[in-house]
PDB file of C-alpha atoms and ligand atoms in Angstrom:
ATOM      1  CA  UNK A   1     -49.841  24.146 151.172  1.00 58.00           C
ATOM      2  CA  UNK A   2     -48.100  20.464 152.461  1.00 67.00           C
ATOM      3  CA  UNK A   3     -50.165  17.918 153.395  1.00 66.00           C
ATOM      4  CA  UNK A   4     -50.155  16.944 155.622  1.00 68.00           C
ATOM      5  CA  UNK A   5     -50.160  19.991 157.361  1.00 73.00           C
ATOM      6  CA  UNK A   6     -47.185  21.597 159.290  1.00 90.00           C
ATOM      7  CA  UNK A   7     -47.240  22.364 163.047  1.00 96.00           C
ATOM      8  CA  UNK A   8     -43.999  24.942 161.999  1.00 97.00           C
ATOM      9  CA  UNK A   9     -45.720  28.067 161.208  1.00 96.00           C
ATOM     10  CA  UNK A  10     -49.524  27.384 161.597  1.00 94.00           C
ATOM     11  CA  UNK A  11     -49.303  30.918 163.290  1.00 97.00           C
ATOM     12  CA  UNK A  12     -46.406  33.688 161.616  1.00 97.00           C
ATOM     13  CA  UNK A  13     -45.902  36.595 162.739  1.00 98.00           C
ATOM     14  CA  UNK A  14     -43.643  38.715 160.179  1.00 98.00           C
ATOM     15  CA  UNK A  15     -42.102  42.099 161.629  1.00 98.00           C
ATOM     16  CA  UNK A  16     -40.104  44.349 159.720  1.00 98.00           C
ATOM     17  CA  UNK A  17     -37.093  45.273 162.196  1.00 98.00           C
ATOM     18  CA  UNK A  18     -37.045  43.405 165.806  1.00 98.00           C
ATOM     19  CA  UNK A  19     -34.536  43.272 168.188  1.00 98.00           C
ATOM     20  CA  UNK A  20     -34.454  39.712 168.332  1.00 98.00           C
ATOM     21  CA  UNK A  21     -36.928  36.906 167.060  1.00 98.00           C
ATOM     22  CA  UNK A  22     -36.243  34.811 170.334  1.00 98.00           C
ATOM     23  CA  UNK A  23     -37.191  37.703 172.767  1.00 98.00           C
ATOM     24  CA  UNK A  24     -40.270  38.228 171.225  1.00 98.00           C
ATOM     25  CA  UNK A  25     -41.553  34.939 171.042  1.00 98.00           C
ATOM     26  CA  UNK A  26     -40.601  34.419 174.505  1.00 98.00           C
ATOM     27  CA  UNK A  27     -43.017  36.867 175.506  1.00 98.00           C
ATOM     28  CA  UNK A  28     -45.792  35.441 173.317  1.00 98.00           C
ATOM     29  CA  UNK A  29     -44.536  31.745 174.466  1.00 98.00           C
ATOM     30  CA  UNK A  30     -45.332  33.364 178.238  1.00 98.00           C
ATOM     31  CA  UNK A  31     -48.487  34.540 177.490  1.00 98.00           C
ATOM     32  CA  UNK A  32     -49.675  31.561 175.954  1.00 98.00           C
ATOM     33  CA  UNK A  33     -48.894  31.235 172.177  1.00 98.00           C
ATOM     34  CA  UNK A  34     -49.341  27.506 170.967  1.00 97.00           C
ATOM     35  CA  UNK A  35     -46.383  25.115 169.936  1.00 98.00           C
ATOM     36  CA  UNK A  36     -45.383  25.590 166.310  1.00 98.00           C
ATOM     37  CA  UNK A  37     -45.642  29.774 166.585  1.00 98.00           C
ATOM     38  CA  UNK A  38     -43.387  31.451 164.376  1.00 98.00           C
ATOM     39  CA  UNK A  39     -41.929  34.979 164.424  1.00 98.00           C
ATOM     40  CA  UNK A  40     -39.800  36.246 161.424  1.00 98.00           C
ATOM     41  CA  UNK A  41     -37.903  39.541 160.983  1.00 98.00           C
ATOM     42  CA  UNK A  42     -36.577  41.153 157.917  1.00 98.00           C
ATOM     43  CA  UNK A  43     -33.621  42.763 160.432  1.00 98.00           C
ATOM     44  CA  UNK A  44     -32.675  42.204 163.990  1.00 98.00           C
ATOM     45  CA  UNK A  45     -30.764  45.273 165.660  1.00 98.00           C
ATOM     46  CA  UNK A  46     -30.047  42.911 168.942  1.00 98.00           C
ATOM     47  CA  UNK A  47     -29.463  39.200 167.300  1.00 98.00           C
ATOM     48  CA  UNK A  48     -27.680  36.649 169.315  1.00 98.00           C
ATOM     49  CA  UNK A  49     -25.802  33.918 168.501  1.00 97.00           C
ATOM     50  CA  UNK A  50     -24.530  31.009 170.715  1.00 95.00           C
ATOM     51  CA  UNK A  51     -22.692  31.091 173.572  1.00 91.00           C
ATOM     52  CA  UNK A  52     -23.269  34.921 174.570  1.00 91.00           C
ATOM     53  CA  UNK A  53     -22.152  35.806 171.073  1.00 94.00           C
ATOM     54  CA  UNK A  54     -24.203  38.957 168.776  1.00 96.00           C
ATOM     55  CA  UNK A  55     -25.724  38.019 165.820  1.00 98.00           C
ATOM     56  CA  UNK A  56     -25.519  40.171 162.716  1.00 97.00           C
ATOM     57  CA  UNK A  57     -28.909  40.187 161.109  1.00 98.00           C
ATOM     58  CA  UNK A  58     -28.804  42.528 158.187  1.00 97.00           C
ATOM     59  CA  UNK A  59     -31.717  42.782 155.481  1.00 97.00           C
ATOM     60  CA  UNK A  60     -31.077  39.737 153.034  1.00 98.00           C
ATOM     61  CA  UNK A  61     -31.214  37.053 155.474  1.00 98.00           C
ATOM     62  CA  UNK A  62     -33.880  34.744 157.038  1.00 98.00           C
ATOM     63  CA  UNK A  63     -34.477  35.635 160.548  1.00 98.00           C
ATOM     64  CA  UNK A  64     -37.074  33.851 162.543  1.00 98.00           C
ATOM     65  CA  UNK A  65     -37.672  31.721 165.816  1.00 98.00           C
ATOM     66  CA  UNK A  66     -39.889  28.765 166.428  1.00 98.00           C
ATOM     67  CA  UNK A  67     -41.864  27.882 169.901  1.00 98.00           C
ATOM     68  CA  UNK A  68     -41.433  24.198 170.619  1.00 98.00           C
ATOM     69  CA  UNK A  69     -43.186  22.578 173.757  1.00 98.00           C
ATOM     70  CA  UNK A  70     -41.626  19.011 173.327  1.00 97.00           C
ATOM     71  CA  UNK A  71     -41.775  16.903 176.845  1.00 95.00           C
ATOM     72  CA  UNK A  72     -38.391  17.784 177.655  1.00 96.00           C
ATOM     73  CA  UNK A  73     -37.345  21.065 176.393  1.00 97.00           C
ATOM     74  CA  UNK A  74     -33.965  20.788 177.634  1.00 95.00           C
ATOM     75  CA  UNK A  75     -32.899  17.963 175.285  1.00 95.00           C
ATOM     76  CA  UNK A  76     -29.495  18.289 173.791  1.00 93.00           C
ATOM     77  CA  UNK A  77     -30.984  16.067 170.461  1.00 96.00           C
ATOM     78  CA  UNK A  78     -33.461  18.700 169.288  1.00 97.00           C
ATOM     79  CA  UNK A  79     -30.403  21.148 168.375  1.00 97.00           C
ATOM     80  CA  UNK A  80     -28.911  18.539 166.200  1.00 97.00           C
ATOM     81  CA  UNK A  81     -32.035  17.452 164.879  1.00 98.00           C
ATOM     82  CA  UNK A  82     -33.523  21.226 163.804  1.00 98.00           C
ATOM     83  CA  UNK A  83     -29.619  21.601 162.309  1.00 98.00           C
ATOM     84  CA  UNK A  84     -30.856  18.346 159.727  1.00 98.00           C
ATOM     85  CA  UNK A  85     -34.191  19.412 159.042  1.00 98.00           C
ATOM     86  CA  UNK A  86     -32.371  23.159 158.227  1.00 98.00           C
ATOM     87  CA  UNK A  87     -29.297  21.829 156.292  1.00 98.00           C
ATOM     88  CA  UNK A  88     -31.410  19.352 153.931  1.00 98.00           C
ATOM     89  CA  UNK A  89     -33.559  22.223 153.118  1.00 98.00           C
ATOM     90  CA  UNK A  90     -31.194  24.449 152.254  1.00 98.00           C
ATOM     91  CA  UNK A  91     -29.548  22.009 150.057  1.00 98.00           C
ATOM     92  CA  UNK A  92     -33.026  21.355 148.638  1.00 97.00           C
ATOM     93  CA  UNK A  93     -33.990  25.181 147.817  1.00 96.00           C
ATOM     94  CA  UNK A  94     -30.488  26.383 146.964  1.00 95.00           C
ATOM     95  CA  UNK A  95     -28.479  23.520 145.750  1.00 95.00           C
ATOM     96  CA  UNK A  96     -25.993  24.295 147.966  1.00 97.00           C
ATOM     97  CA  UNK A  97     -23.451  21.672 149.725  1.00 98.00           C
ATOM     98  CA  UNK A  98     -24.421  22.831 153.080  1.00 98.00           C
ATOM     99  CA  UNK A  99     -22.997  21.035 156.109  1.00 98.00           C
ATOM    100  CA  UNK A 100     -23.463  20.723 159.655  1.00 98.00           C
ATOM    101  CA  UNK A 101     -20.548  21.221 162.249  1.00 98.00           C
ATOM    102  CA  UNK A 102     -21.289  20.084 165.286  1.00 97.00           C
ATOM    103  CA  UNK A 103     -23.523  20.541 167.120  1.00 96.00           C
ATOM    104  CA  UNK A 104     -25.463  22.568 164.848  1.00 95.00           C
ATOM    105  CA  UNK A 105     -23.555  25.361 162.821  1.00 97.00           C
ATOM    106  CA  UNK A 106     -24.615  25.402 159.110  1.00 98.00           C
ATOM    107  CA  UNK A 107     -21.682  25.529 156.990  1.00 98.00           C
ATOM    108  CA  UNK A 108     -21.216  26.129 153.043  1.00 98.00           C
ATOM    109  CA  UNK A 109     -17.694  26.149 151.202  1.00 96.00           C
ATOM    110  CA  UNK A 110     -15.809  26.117 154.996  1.00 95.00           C
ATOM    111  CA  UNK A 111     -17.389  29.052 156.342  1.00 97.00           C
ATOM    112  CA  UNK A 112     -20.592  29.746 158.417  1.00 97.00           C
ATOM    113  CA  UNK A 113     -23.765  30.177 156.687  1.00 98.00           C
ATOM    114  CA  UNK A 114     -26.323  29.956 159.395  1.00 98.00           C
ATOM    115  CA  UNK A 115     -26.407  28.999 162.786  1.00 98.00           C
ATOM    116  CA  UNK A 116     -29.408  27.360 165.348  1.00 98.00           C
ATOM    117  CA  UNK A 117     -29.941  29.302 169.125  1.00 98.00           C
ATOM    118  CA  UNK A 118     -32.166  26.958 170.960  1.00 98.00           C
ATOM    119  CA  UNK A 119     -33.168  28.442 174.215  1.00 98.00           C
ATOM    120  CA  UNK A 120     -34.665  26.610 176.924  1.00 98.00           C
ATOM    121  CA  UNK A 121     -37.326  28.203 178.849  1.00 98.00           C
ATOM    122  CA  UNK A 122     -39.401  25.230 180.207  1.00 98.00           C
ATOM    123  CA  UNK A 123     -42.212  24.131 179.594  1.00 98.00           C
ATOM    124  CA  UNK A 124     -41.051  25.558 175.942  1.00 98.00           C
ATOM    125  CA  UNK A 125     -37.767  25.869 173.723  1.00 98.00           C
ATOM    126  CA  UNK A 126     -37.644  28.772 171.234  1.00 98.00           C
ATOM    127  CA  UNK A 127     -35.334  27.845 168.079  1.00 98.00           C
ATOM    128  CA  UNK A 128     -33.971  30.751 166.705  1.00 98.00           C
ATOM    129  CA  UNK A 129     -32.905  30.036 163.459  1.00 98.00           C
ATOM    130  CA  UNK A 130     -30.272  32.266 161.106  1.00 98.00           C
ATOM    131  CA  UNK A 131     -29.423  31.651 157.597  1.00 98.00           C
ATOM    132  CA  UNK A 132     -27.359  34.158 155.710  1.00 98.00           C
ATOM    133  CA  UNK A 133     -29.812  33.608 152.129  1.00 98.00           C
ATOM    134  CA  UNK A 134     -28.585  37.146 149.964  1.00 98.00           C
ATOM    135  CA  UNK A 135     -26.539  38.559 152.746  1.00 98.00           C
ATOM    136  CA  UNK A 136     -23.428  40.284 150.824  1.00 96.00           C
ATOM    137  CA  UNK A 137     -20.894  38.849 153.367  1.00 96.00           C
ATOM    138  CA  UNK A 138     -19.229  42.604 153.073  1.00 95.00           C
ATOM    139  CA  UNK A 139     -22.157  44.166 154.718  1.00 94.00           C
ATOM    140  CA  UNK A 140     -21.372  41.930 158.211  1.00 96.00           C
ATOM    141  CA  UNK A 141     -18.962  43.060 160.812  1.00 95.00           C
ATOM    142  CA  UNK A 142     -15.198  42.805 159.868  1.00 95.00           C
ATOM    143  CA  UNK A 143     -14.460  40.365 162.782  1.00 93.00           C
ATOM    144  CA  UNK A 144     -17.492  37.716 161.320  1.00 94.00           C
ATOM    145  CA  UNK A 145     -17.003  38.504 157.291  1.00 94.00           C
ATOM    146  CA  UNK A 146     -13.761  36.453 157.192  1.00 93.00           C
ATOM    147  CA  UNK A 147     -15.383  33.065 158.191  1.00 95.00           C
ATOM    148  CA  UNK A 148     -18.983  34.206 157.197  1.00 98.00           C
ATOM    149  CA  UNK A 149     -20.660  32.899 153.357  1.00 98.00           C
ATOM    150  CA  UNK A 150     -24.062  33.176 152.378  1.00 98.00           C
ATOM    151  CA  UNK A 151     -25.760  31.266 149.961  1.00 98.00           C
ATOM    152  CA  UNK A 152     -26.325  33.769 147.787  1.00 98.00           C
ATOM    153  CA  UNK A 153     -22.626  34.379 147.501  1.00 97.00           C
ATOM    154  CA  UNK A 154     -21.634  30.774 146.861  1.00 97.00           C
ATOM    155  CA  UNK A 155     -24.258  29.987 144.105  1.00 95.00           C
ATOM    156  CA  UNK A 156     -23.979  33.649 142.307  1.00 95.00           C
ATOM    157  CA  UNK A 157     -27.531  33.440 142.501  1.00 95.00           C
ATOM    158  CA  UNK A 158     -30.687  35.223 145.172  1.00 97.00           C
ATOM    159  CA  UNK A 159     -33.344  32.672 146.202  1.00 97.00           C
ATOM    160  CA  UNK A 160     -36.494  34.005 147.463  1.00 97.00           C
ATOM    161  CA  UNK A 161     -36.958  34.018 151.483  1.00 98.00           C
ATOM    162  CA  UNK A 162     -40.512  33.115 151.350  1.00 98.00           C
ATOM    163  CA  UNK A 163     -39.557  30.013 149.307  1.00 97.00           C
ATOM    164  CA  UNK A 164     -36.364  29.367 151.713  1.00 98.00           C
ATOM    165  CA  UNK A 165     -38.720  29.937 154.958  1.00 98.00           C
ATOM    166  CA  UNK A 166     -41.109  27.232 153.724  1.00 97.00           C
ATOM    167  CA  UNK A 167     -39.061  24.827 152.756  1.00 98.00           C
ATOM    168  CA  UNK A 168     -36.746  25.186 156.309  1.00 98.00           C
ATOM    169  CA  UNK A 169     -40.465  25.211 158.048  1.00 98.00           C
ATOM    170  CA  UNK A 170     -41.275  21.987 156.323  1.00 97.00           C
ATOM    171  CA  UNK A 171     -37.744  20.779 157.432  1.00 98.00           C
ATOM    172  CA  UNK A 172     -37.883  21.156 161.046  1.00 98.00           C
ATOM    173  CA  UNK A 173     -41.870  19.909 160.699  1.00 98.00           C
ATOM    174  CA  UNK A 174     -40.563  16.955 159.641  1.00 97.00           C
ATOM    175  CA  UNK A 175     -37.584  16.114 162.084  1.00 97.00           C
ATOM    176  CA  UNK A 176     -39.778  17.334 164.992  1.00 97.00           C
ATOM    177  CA  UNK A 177     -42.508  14.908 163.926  1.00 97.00           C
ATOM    178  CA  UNK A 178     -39.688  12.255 163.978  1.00 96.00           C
ATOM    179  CA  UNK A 179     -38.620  13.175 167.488  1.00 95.00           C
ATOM    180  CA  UNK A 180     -42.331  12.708 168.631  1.00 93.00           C
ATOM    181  CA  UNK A 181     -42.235   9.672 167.086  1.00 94.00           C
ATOM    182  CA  UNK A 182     -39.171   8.289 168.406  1.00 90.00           C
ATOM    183  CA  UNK A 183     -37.464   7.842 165.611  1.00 94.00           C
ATOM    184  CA  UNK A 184     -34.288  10.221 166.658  1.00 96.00           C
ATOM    185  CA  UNK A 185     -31.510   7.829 165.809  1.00 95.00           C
ATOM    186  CA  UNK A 186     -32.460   7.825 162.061  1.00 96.00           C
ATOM    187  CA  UNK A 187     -32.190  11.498 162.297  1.00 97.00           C
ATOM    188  CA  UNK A 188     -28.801  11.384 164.055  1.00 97.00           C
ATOM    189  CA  UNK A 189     -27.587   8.917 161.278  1.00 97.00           C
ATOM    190  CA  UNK A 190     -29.086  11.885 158.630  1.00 98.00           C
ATOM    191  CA  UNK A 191     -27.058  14.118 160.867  1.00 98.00           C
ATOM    192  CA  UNK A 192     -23.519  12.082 160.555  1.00 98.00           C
ATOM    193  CA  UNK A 193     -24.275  11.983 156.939  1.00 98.00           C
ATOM    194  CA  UNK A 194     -24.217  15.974 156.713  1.00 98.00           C
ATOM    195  CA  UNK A 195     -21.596  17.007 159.555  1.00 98.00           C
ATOM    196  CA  UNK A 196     -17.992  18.217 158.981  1.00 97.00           C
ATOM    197  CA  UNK A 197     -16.514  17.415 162.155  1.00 97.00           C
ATOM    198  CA  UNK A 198     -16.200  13.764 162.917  1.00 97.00           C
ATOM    199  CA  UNK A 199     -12.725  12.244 161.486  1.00 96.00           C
ATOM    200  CA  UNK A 200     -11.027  15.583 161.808  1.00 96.00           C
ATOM    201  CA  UNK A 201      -8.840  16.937 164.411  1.00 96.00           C
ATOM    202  CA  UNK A 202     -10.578  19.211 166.900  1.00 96.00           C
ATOM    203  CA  UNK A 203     -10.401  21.430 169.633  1.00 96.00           C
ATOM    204  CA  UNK A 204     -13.705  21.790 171.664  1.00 95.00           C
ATOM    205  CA  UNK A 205     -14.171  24.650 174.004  1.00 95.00           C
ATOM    206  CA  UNK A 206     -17.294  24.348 176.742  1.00 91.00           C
ATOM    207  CA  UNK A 207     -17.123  26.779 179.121  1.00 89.00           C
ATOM    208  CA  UNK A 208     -13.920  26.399 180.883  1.00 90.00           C
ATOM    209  CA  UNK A 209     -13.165  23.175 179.225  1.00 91.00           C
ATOM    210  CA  UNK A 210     -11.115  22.512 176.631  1.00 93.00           C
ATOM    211  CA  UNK A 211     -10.736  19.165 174.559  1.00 93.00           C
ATOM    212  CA  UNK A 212      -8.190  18.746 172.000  1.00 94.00           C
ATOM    213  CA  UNK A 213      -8.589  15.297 170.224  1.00 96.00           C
ATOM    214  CA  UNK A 214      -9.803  13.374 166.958  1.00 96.00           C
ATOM    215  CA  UNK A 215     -13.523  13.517 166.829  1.00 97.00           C
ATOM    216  CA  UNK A 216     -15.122  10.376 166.632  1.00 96.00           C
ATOM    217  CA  UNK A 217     -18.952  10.547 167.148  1.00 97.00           C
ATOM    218  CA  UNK A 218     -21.873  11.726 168.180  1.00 97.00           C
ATOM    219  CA  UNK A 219     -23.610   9.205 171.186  1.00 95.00           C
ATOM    220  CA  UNK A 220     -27.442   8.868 171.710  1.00 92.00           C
ATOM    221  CA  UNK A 221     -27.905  12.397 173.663  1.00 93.00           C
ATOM    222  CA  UNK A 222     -25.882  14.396 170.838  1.00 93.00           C
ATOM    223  CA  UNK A 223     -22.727  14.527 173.235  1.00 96.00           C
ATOM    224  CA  UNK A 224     -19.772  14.439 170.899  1.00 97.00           C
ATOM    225  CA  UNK A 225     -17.388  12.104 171.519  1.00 97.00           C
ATOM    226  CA  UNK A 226     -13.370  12.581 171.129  1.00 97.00           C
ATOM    227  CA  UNK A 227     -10.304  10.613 171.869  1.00 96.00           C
ATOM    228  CA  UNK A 228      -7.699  12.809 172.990  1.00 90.00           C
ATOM    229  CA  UNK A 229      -4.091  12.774 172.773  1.00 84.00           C
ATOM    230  CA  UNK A 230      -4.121  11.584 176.450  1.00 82.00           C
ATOM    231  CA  UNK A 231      -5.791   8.349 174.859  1.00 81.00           C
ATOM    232  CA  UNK A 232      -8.779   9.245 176.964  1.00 89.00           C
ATOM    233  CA  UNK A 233     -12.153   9.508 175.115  1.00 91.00           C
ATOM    234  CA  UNK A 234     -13.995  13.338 176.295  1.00 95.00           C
ATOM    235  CA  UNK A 235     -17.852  13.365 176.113  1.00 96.00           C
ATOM    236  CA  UNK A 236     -18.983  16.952 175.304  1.00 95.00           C
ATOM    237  CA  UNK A 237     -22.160  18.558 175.648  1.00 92.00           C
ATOM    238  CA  UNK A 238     -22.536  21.754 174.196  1.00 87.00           C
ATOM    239  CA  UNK A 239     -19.501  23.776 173.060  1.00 91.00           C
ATOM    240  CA  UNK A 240     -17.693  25.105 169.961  1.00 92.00           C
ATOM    241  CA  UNK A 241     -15.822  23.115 168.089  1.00 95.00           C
ATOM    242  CA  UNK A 242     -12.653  24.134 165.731  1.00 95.00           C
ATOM    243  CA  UNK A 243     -11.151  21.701 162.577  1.00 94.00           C
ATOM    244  CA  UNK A 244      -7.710  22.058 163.510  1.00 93.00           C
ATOM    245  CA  UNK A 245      -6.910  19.265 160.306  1.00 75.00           C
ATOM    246  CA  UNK A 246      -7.961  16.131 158.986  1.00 66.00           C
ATOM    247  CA  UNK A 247      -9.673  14.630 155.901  1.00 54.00           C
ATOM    248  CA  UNK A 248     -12.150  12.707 157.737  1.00 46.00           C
ATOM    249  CA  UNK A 249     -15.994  12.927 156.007  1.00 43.00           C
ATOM    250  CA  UNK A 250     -16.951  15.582 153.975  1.00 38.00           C
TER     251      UNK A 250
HETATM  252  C1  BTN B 301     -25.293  30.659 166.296  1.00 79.26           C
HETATM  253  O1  BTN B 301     -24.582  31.294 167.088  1.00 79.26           O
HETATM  254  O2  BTN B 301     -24.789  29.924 165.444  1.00 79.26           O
HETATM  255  C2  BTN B 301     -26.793  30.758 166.372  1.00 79.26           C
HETATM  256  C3  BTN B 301     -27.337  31.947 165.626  1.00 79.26           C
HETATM  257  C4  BTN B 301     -28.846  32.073 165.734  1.00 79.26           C
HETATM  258  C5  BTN B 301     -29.359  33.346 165.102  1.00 79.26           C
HETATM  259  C6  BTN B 301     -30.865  33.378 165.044  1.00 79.26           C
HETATM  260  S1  BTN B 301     -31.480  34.652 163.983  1.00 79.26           S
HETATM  261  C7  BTN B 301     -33.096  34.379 164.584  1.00 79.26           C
HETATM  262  C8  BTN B 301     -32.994  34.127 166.073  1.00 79.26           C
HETATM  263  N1  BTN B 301     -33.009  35.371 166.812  1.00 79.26           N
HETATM  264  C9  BTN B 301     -31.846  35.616 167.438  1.00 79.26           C
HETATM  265  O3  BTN B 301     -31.599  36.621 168.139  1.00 79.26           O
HETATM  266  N2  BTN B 301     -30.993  34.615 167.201  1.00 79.26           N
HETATM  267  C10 BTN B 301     -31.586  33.590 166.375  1.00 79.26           C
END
């Protein structure tokens, strides 16, 4: 047990095959479950991703969603911050050189090995968090596998999903205690330290929007900030980003 002890996961509930984590603690968020409720799956037949997009949730991977009821729910930070507390644990467990690309897609070796759906239902957030642990990348859908890794298939080596699911619970525990705390900057820095996309060349698609410049930073509110080829700096919020080039950080 950590001491002290988590808020992440002082109640689990672990399901065999759901549709999707979120949904389900949405309805237990509605009737009343308290903040730090966790649901995990060993399969999702209806995952979703970000942006309207399906989530392939095989057996192999760690599937599970988080009730938050911070003050304001809707707060573009606590994406970037959960994408920290995530990353650093899954470096920590696996030994992996996982990254963040903003605003908070987990990346290993260039391609996606997890991903963060925070969904805003106030007076809560559910975090719906997806890590591909001992997914064989050949038993996703053909139009994910080619930009899809696990970590299992980077390190040659399975890591157990209780282990993974306690250290990413301690993770998030601990960046969520910073944002109560107001200590979110530090966090951000933590993030900068881990992401992939400032320095490089971007395109960043929100909605109907689309940004094309050198990415530069991330401001206060998690907006990331790029100087296009116009000269003029764009300040995103939300959104997909693509490297088109650049060395930039790690
Ligand atoms: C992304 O698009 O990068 C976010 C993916 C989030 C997937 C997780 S898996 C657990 C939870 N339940 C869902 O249906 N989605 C999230």
């Amino acid at each position: 047990m950590t001491f002290p002890p988590r808020l992440l996961g002082r109640a689990v509930l672990r399901c065999d095959r759901v549709a999707s984590t979120n949904d389900l603690l949405h309805t237990l968020a509605a009737r009343g479950a308290g903040e730090g409720t966790v649901v995990v799956a060993r399969e999702q037949t209806a995952g979703r991703g970000r942006l309207g997009r399906m989530w392939a949730s095989p057996r192999g991977g760690l599937w599970f969603s988080v009730l938050l009821r911070p003050s304001d729910p809707a707060d573009a930070r606590l994406g970037l911050m959960v994408a920290v507390g995530v990353a650093e644990a899954l470096r920590t467990v696996s030994g992996a050189d996982v990254r963040i690309k903003w605003p908070n897609d987990l990346v290993l070796a260039g391609r996606k090995v997890g991903g963060i759906l925070v969904e805003v239902r106030p007076p809560w957030a559910i975090v719906g968090i997806g890590v591909n642990v001992n997914v064989d990348p050949l038993d996703l859908p053909i139009e994910v596998r080619e930009r899809a890794t696990s970590l299992a298939a980077v390190s040659g080596r399975e890591c157990d999903l209780a282990d993974v699911l306690a250290g990413v619970l301690d993770g998030v525990d601990e960046v969520y205690a910073a944002y109560g705390s107001g200590t979110v900057e530090d966090v951000l820095e933590r993030w900068r330290d881990l992401n992939i996309t400032l320095g490089r060349f971007v395109e960043v698609r929100a909605g109907d929007r689309v940004v094309e410049g050198t990415a530069l930073d991330i401001d206060g509110d998690g907006a990331l900030l790029v100087a296009g080829l116009d000269g003029q700096a764009a300040r995103v919020v939300g959104g997909d980003v693509t490297i088109l080039a650049g060395g930039g950080r790690p």
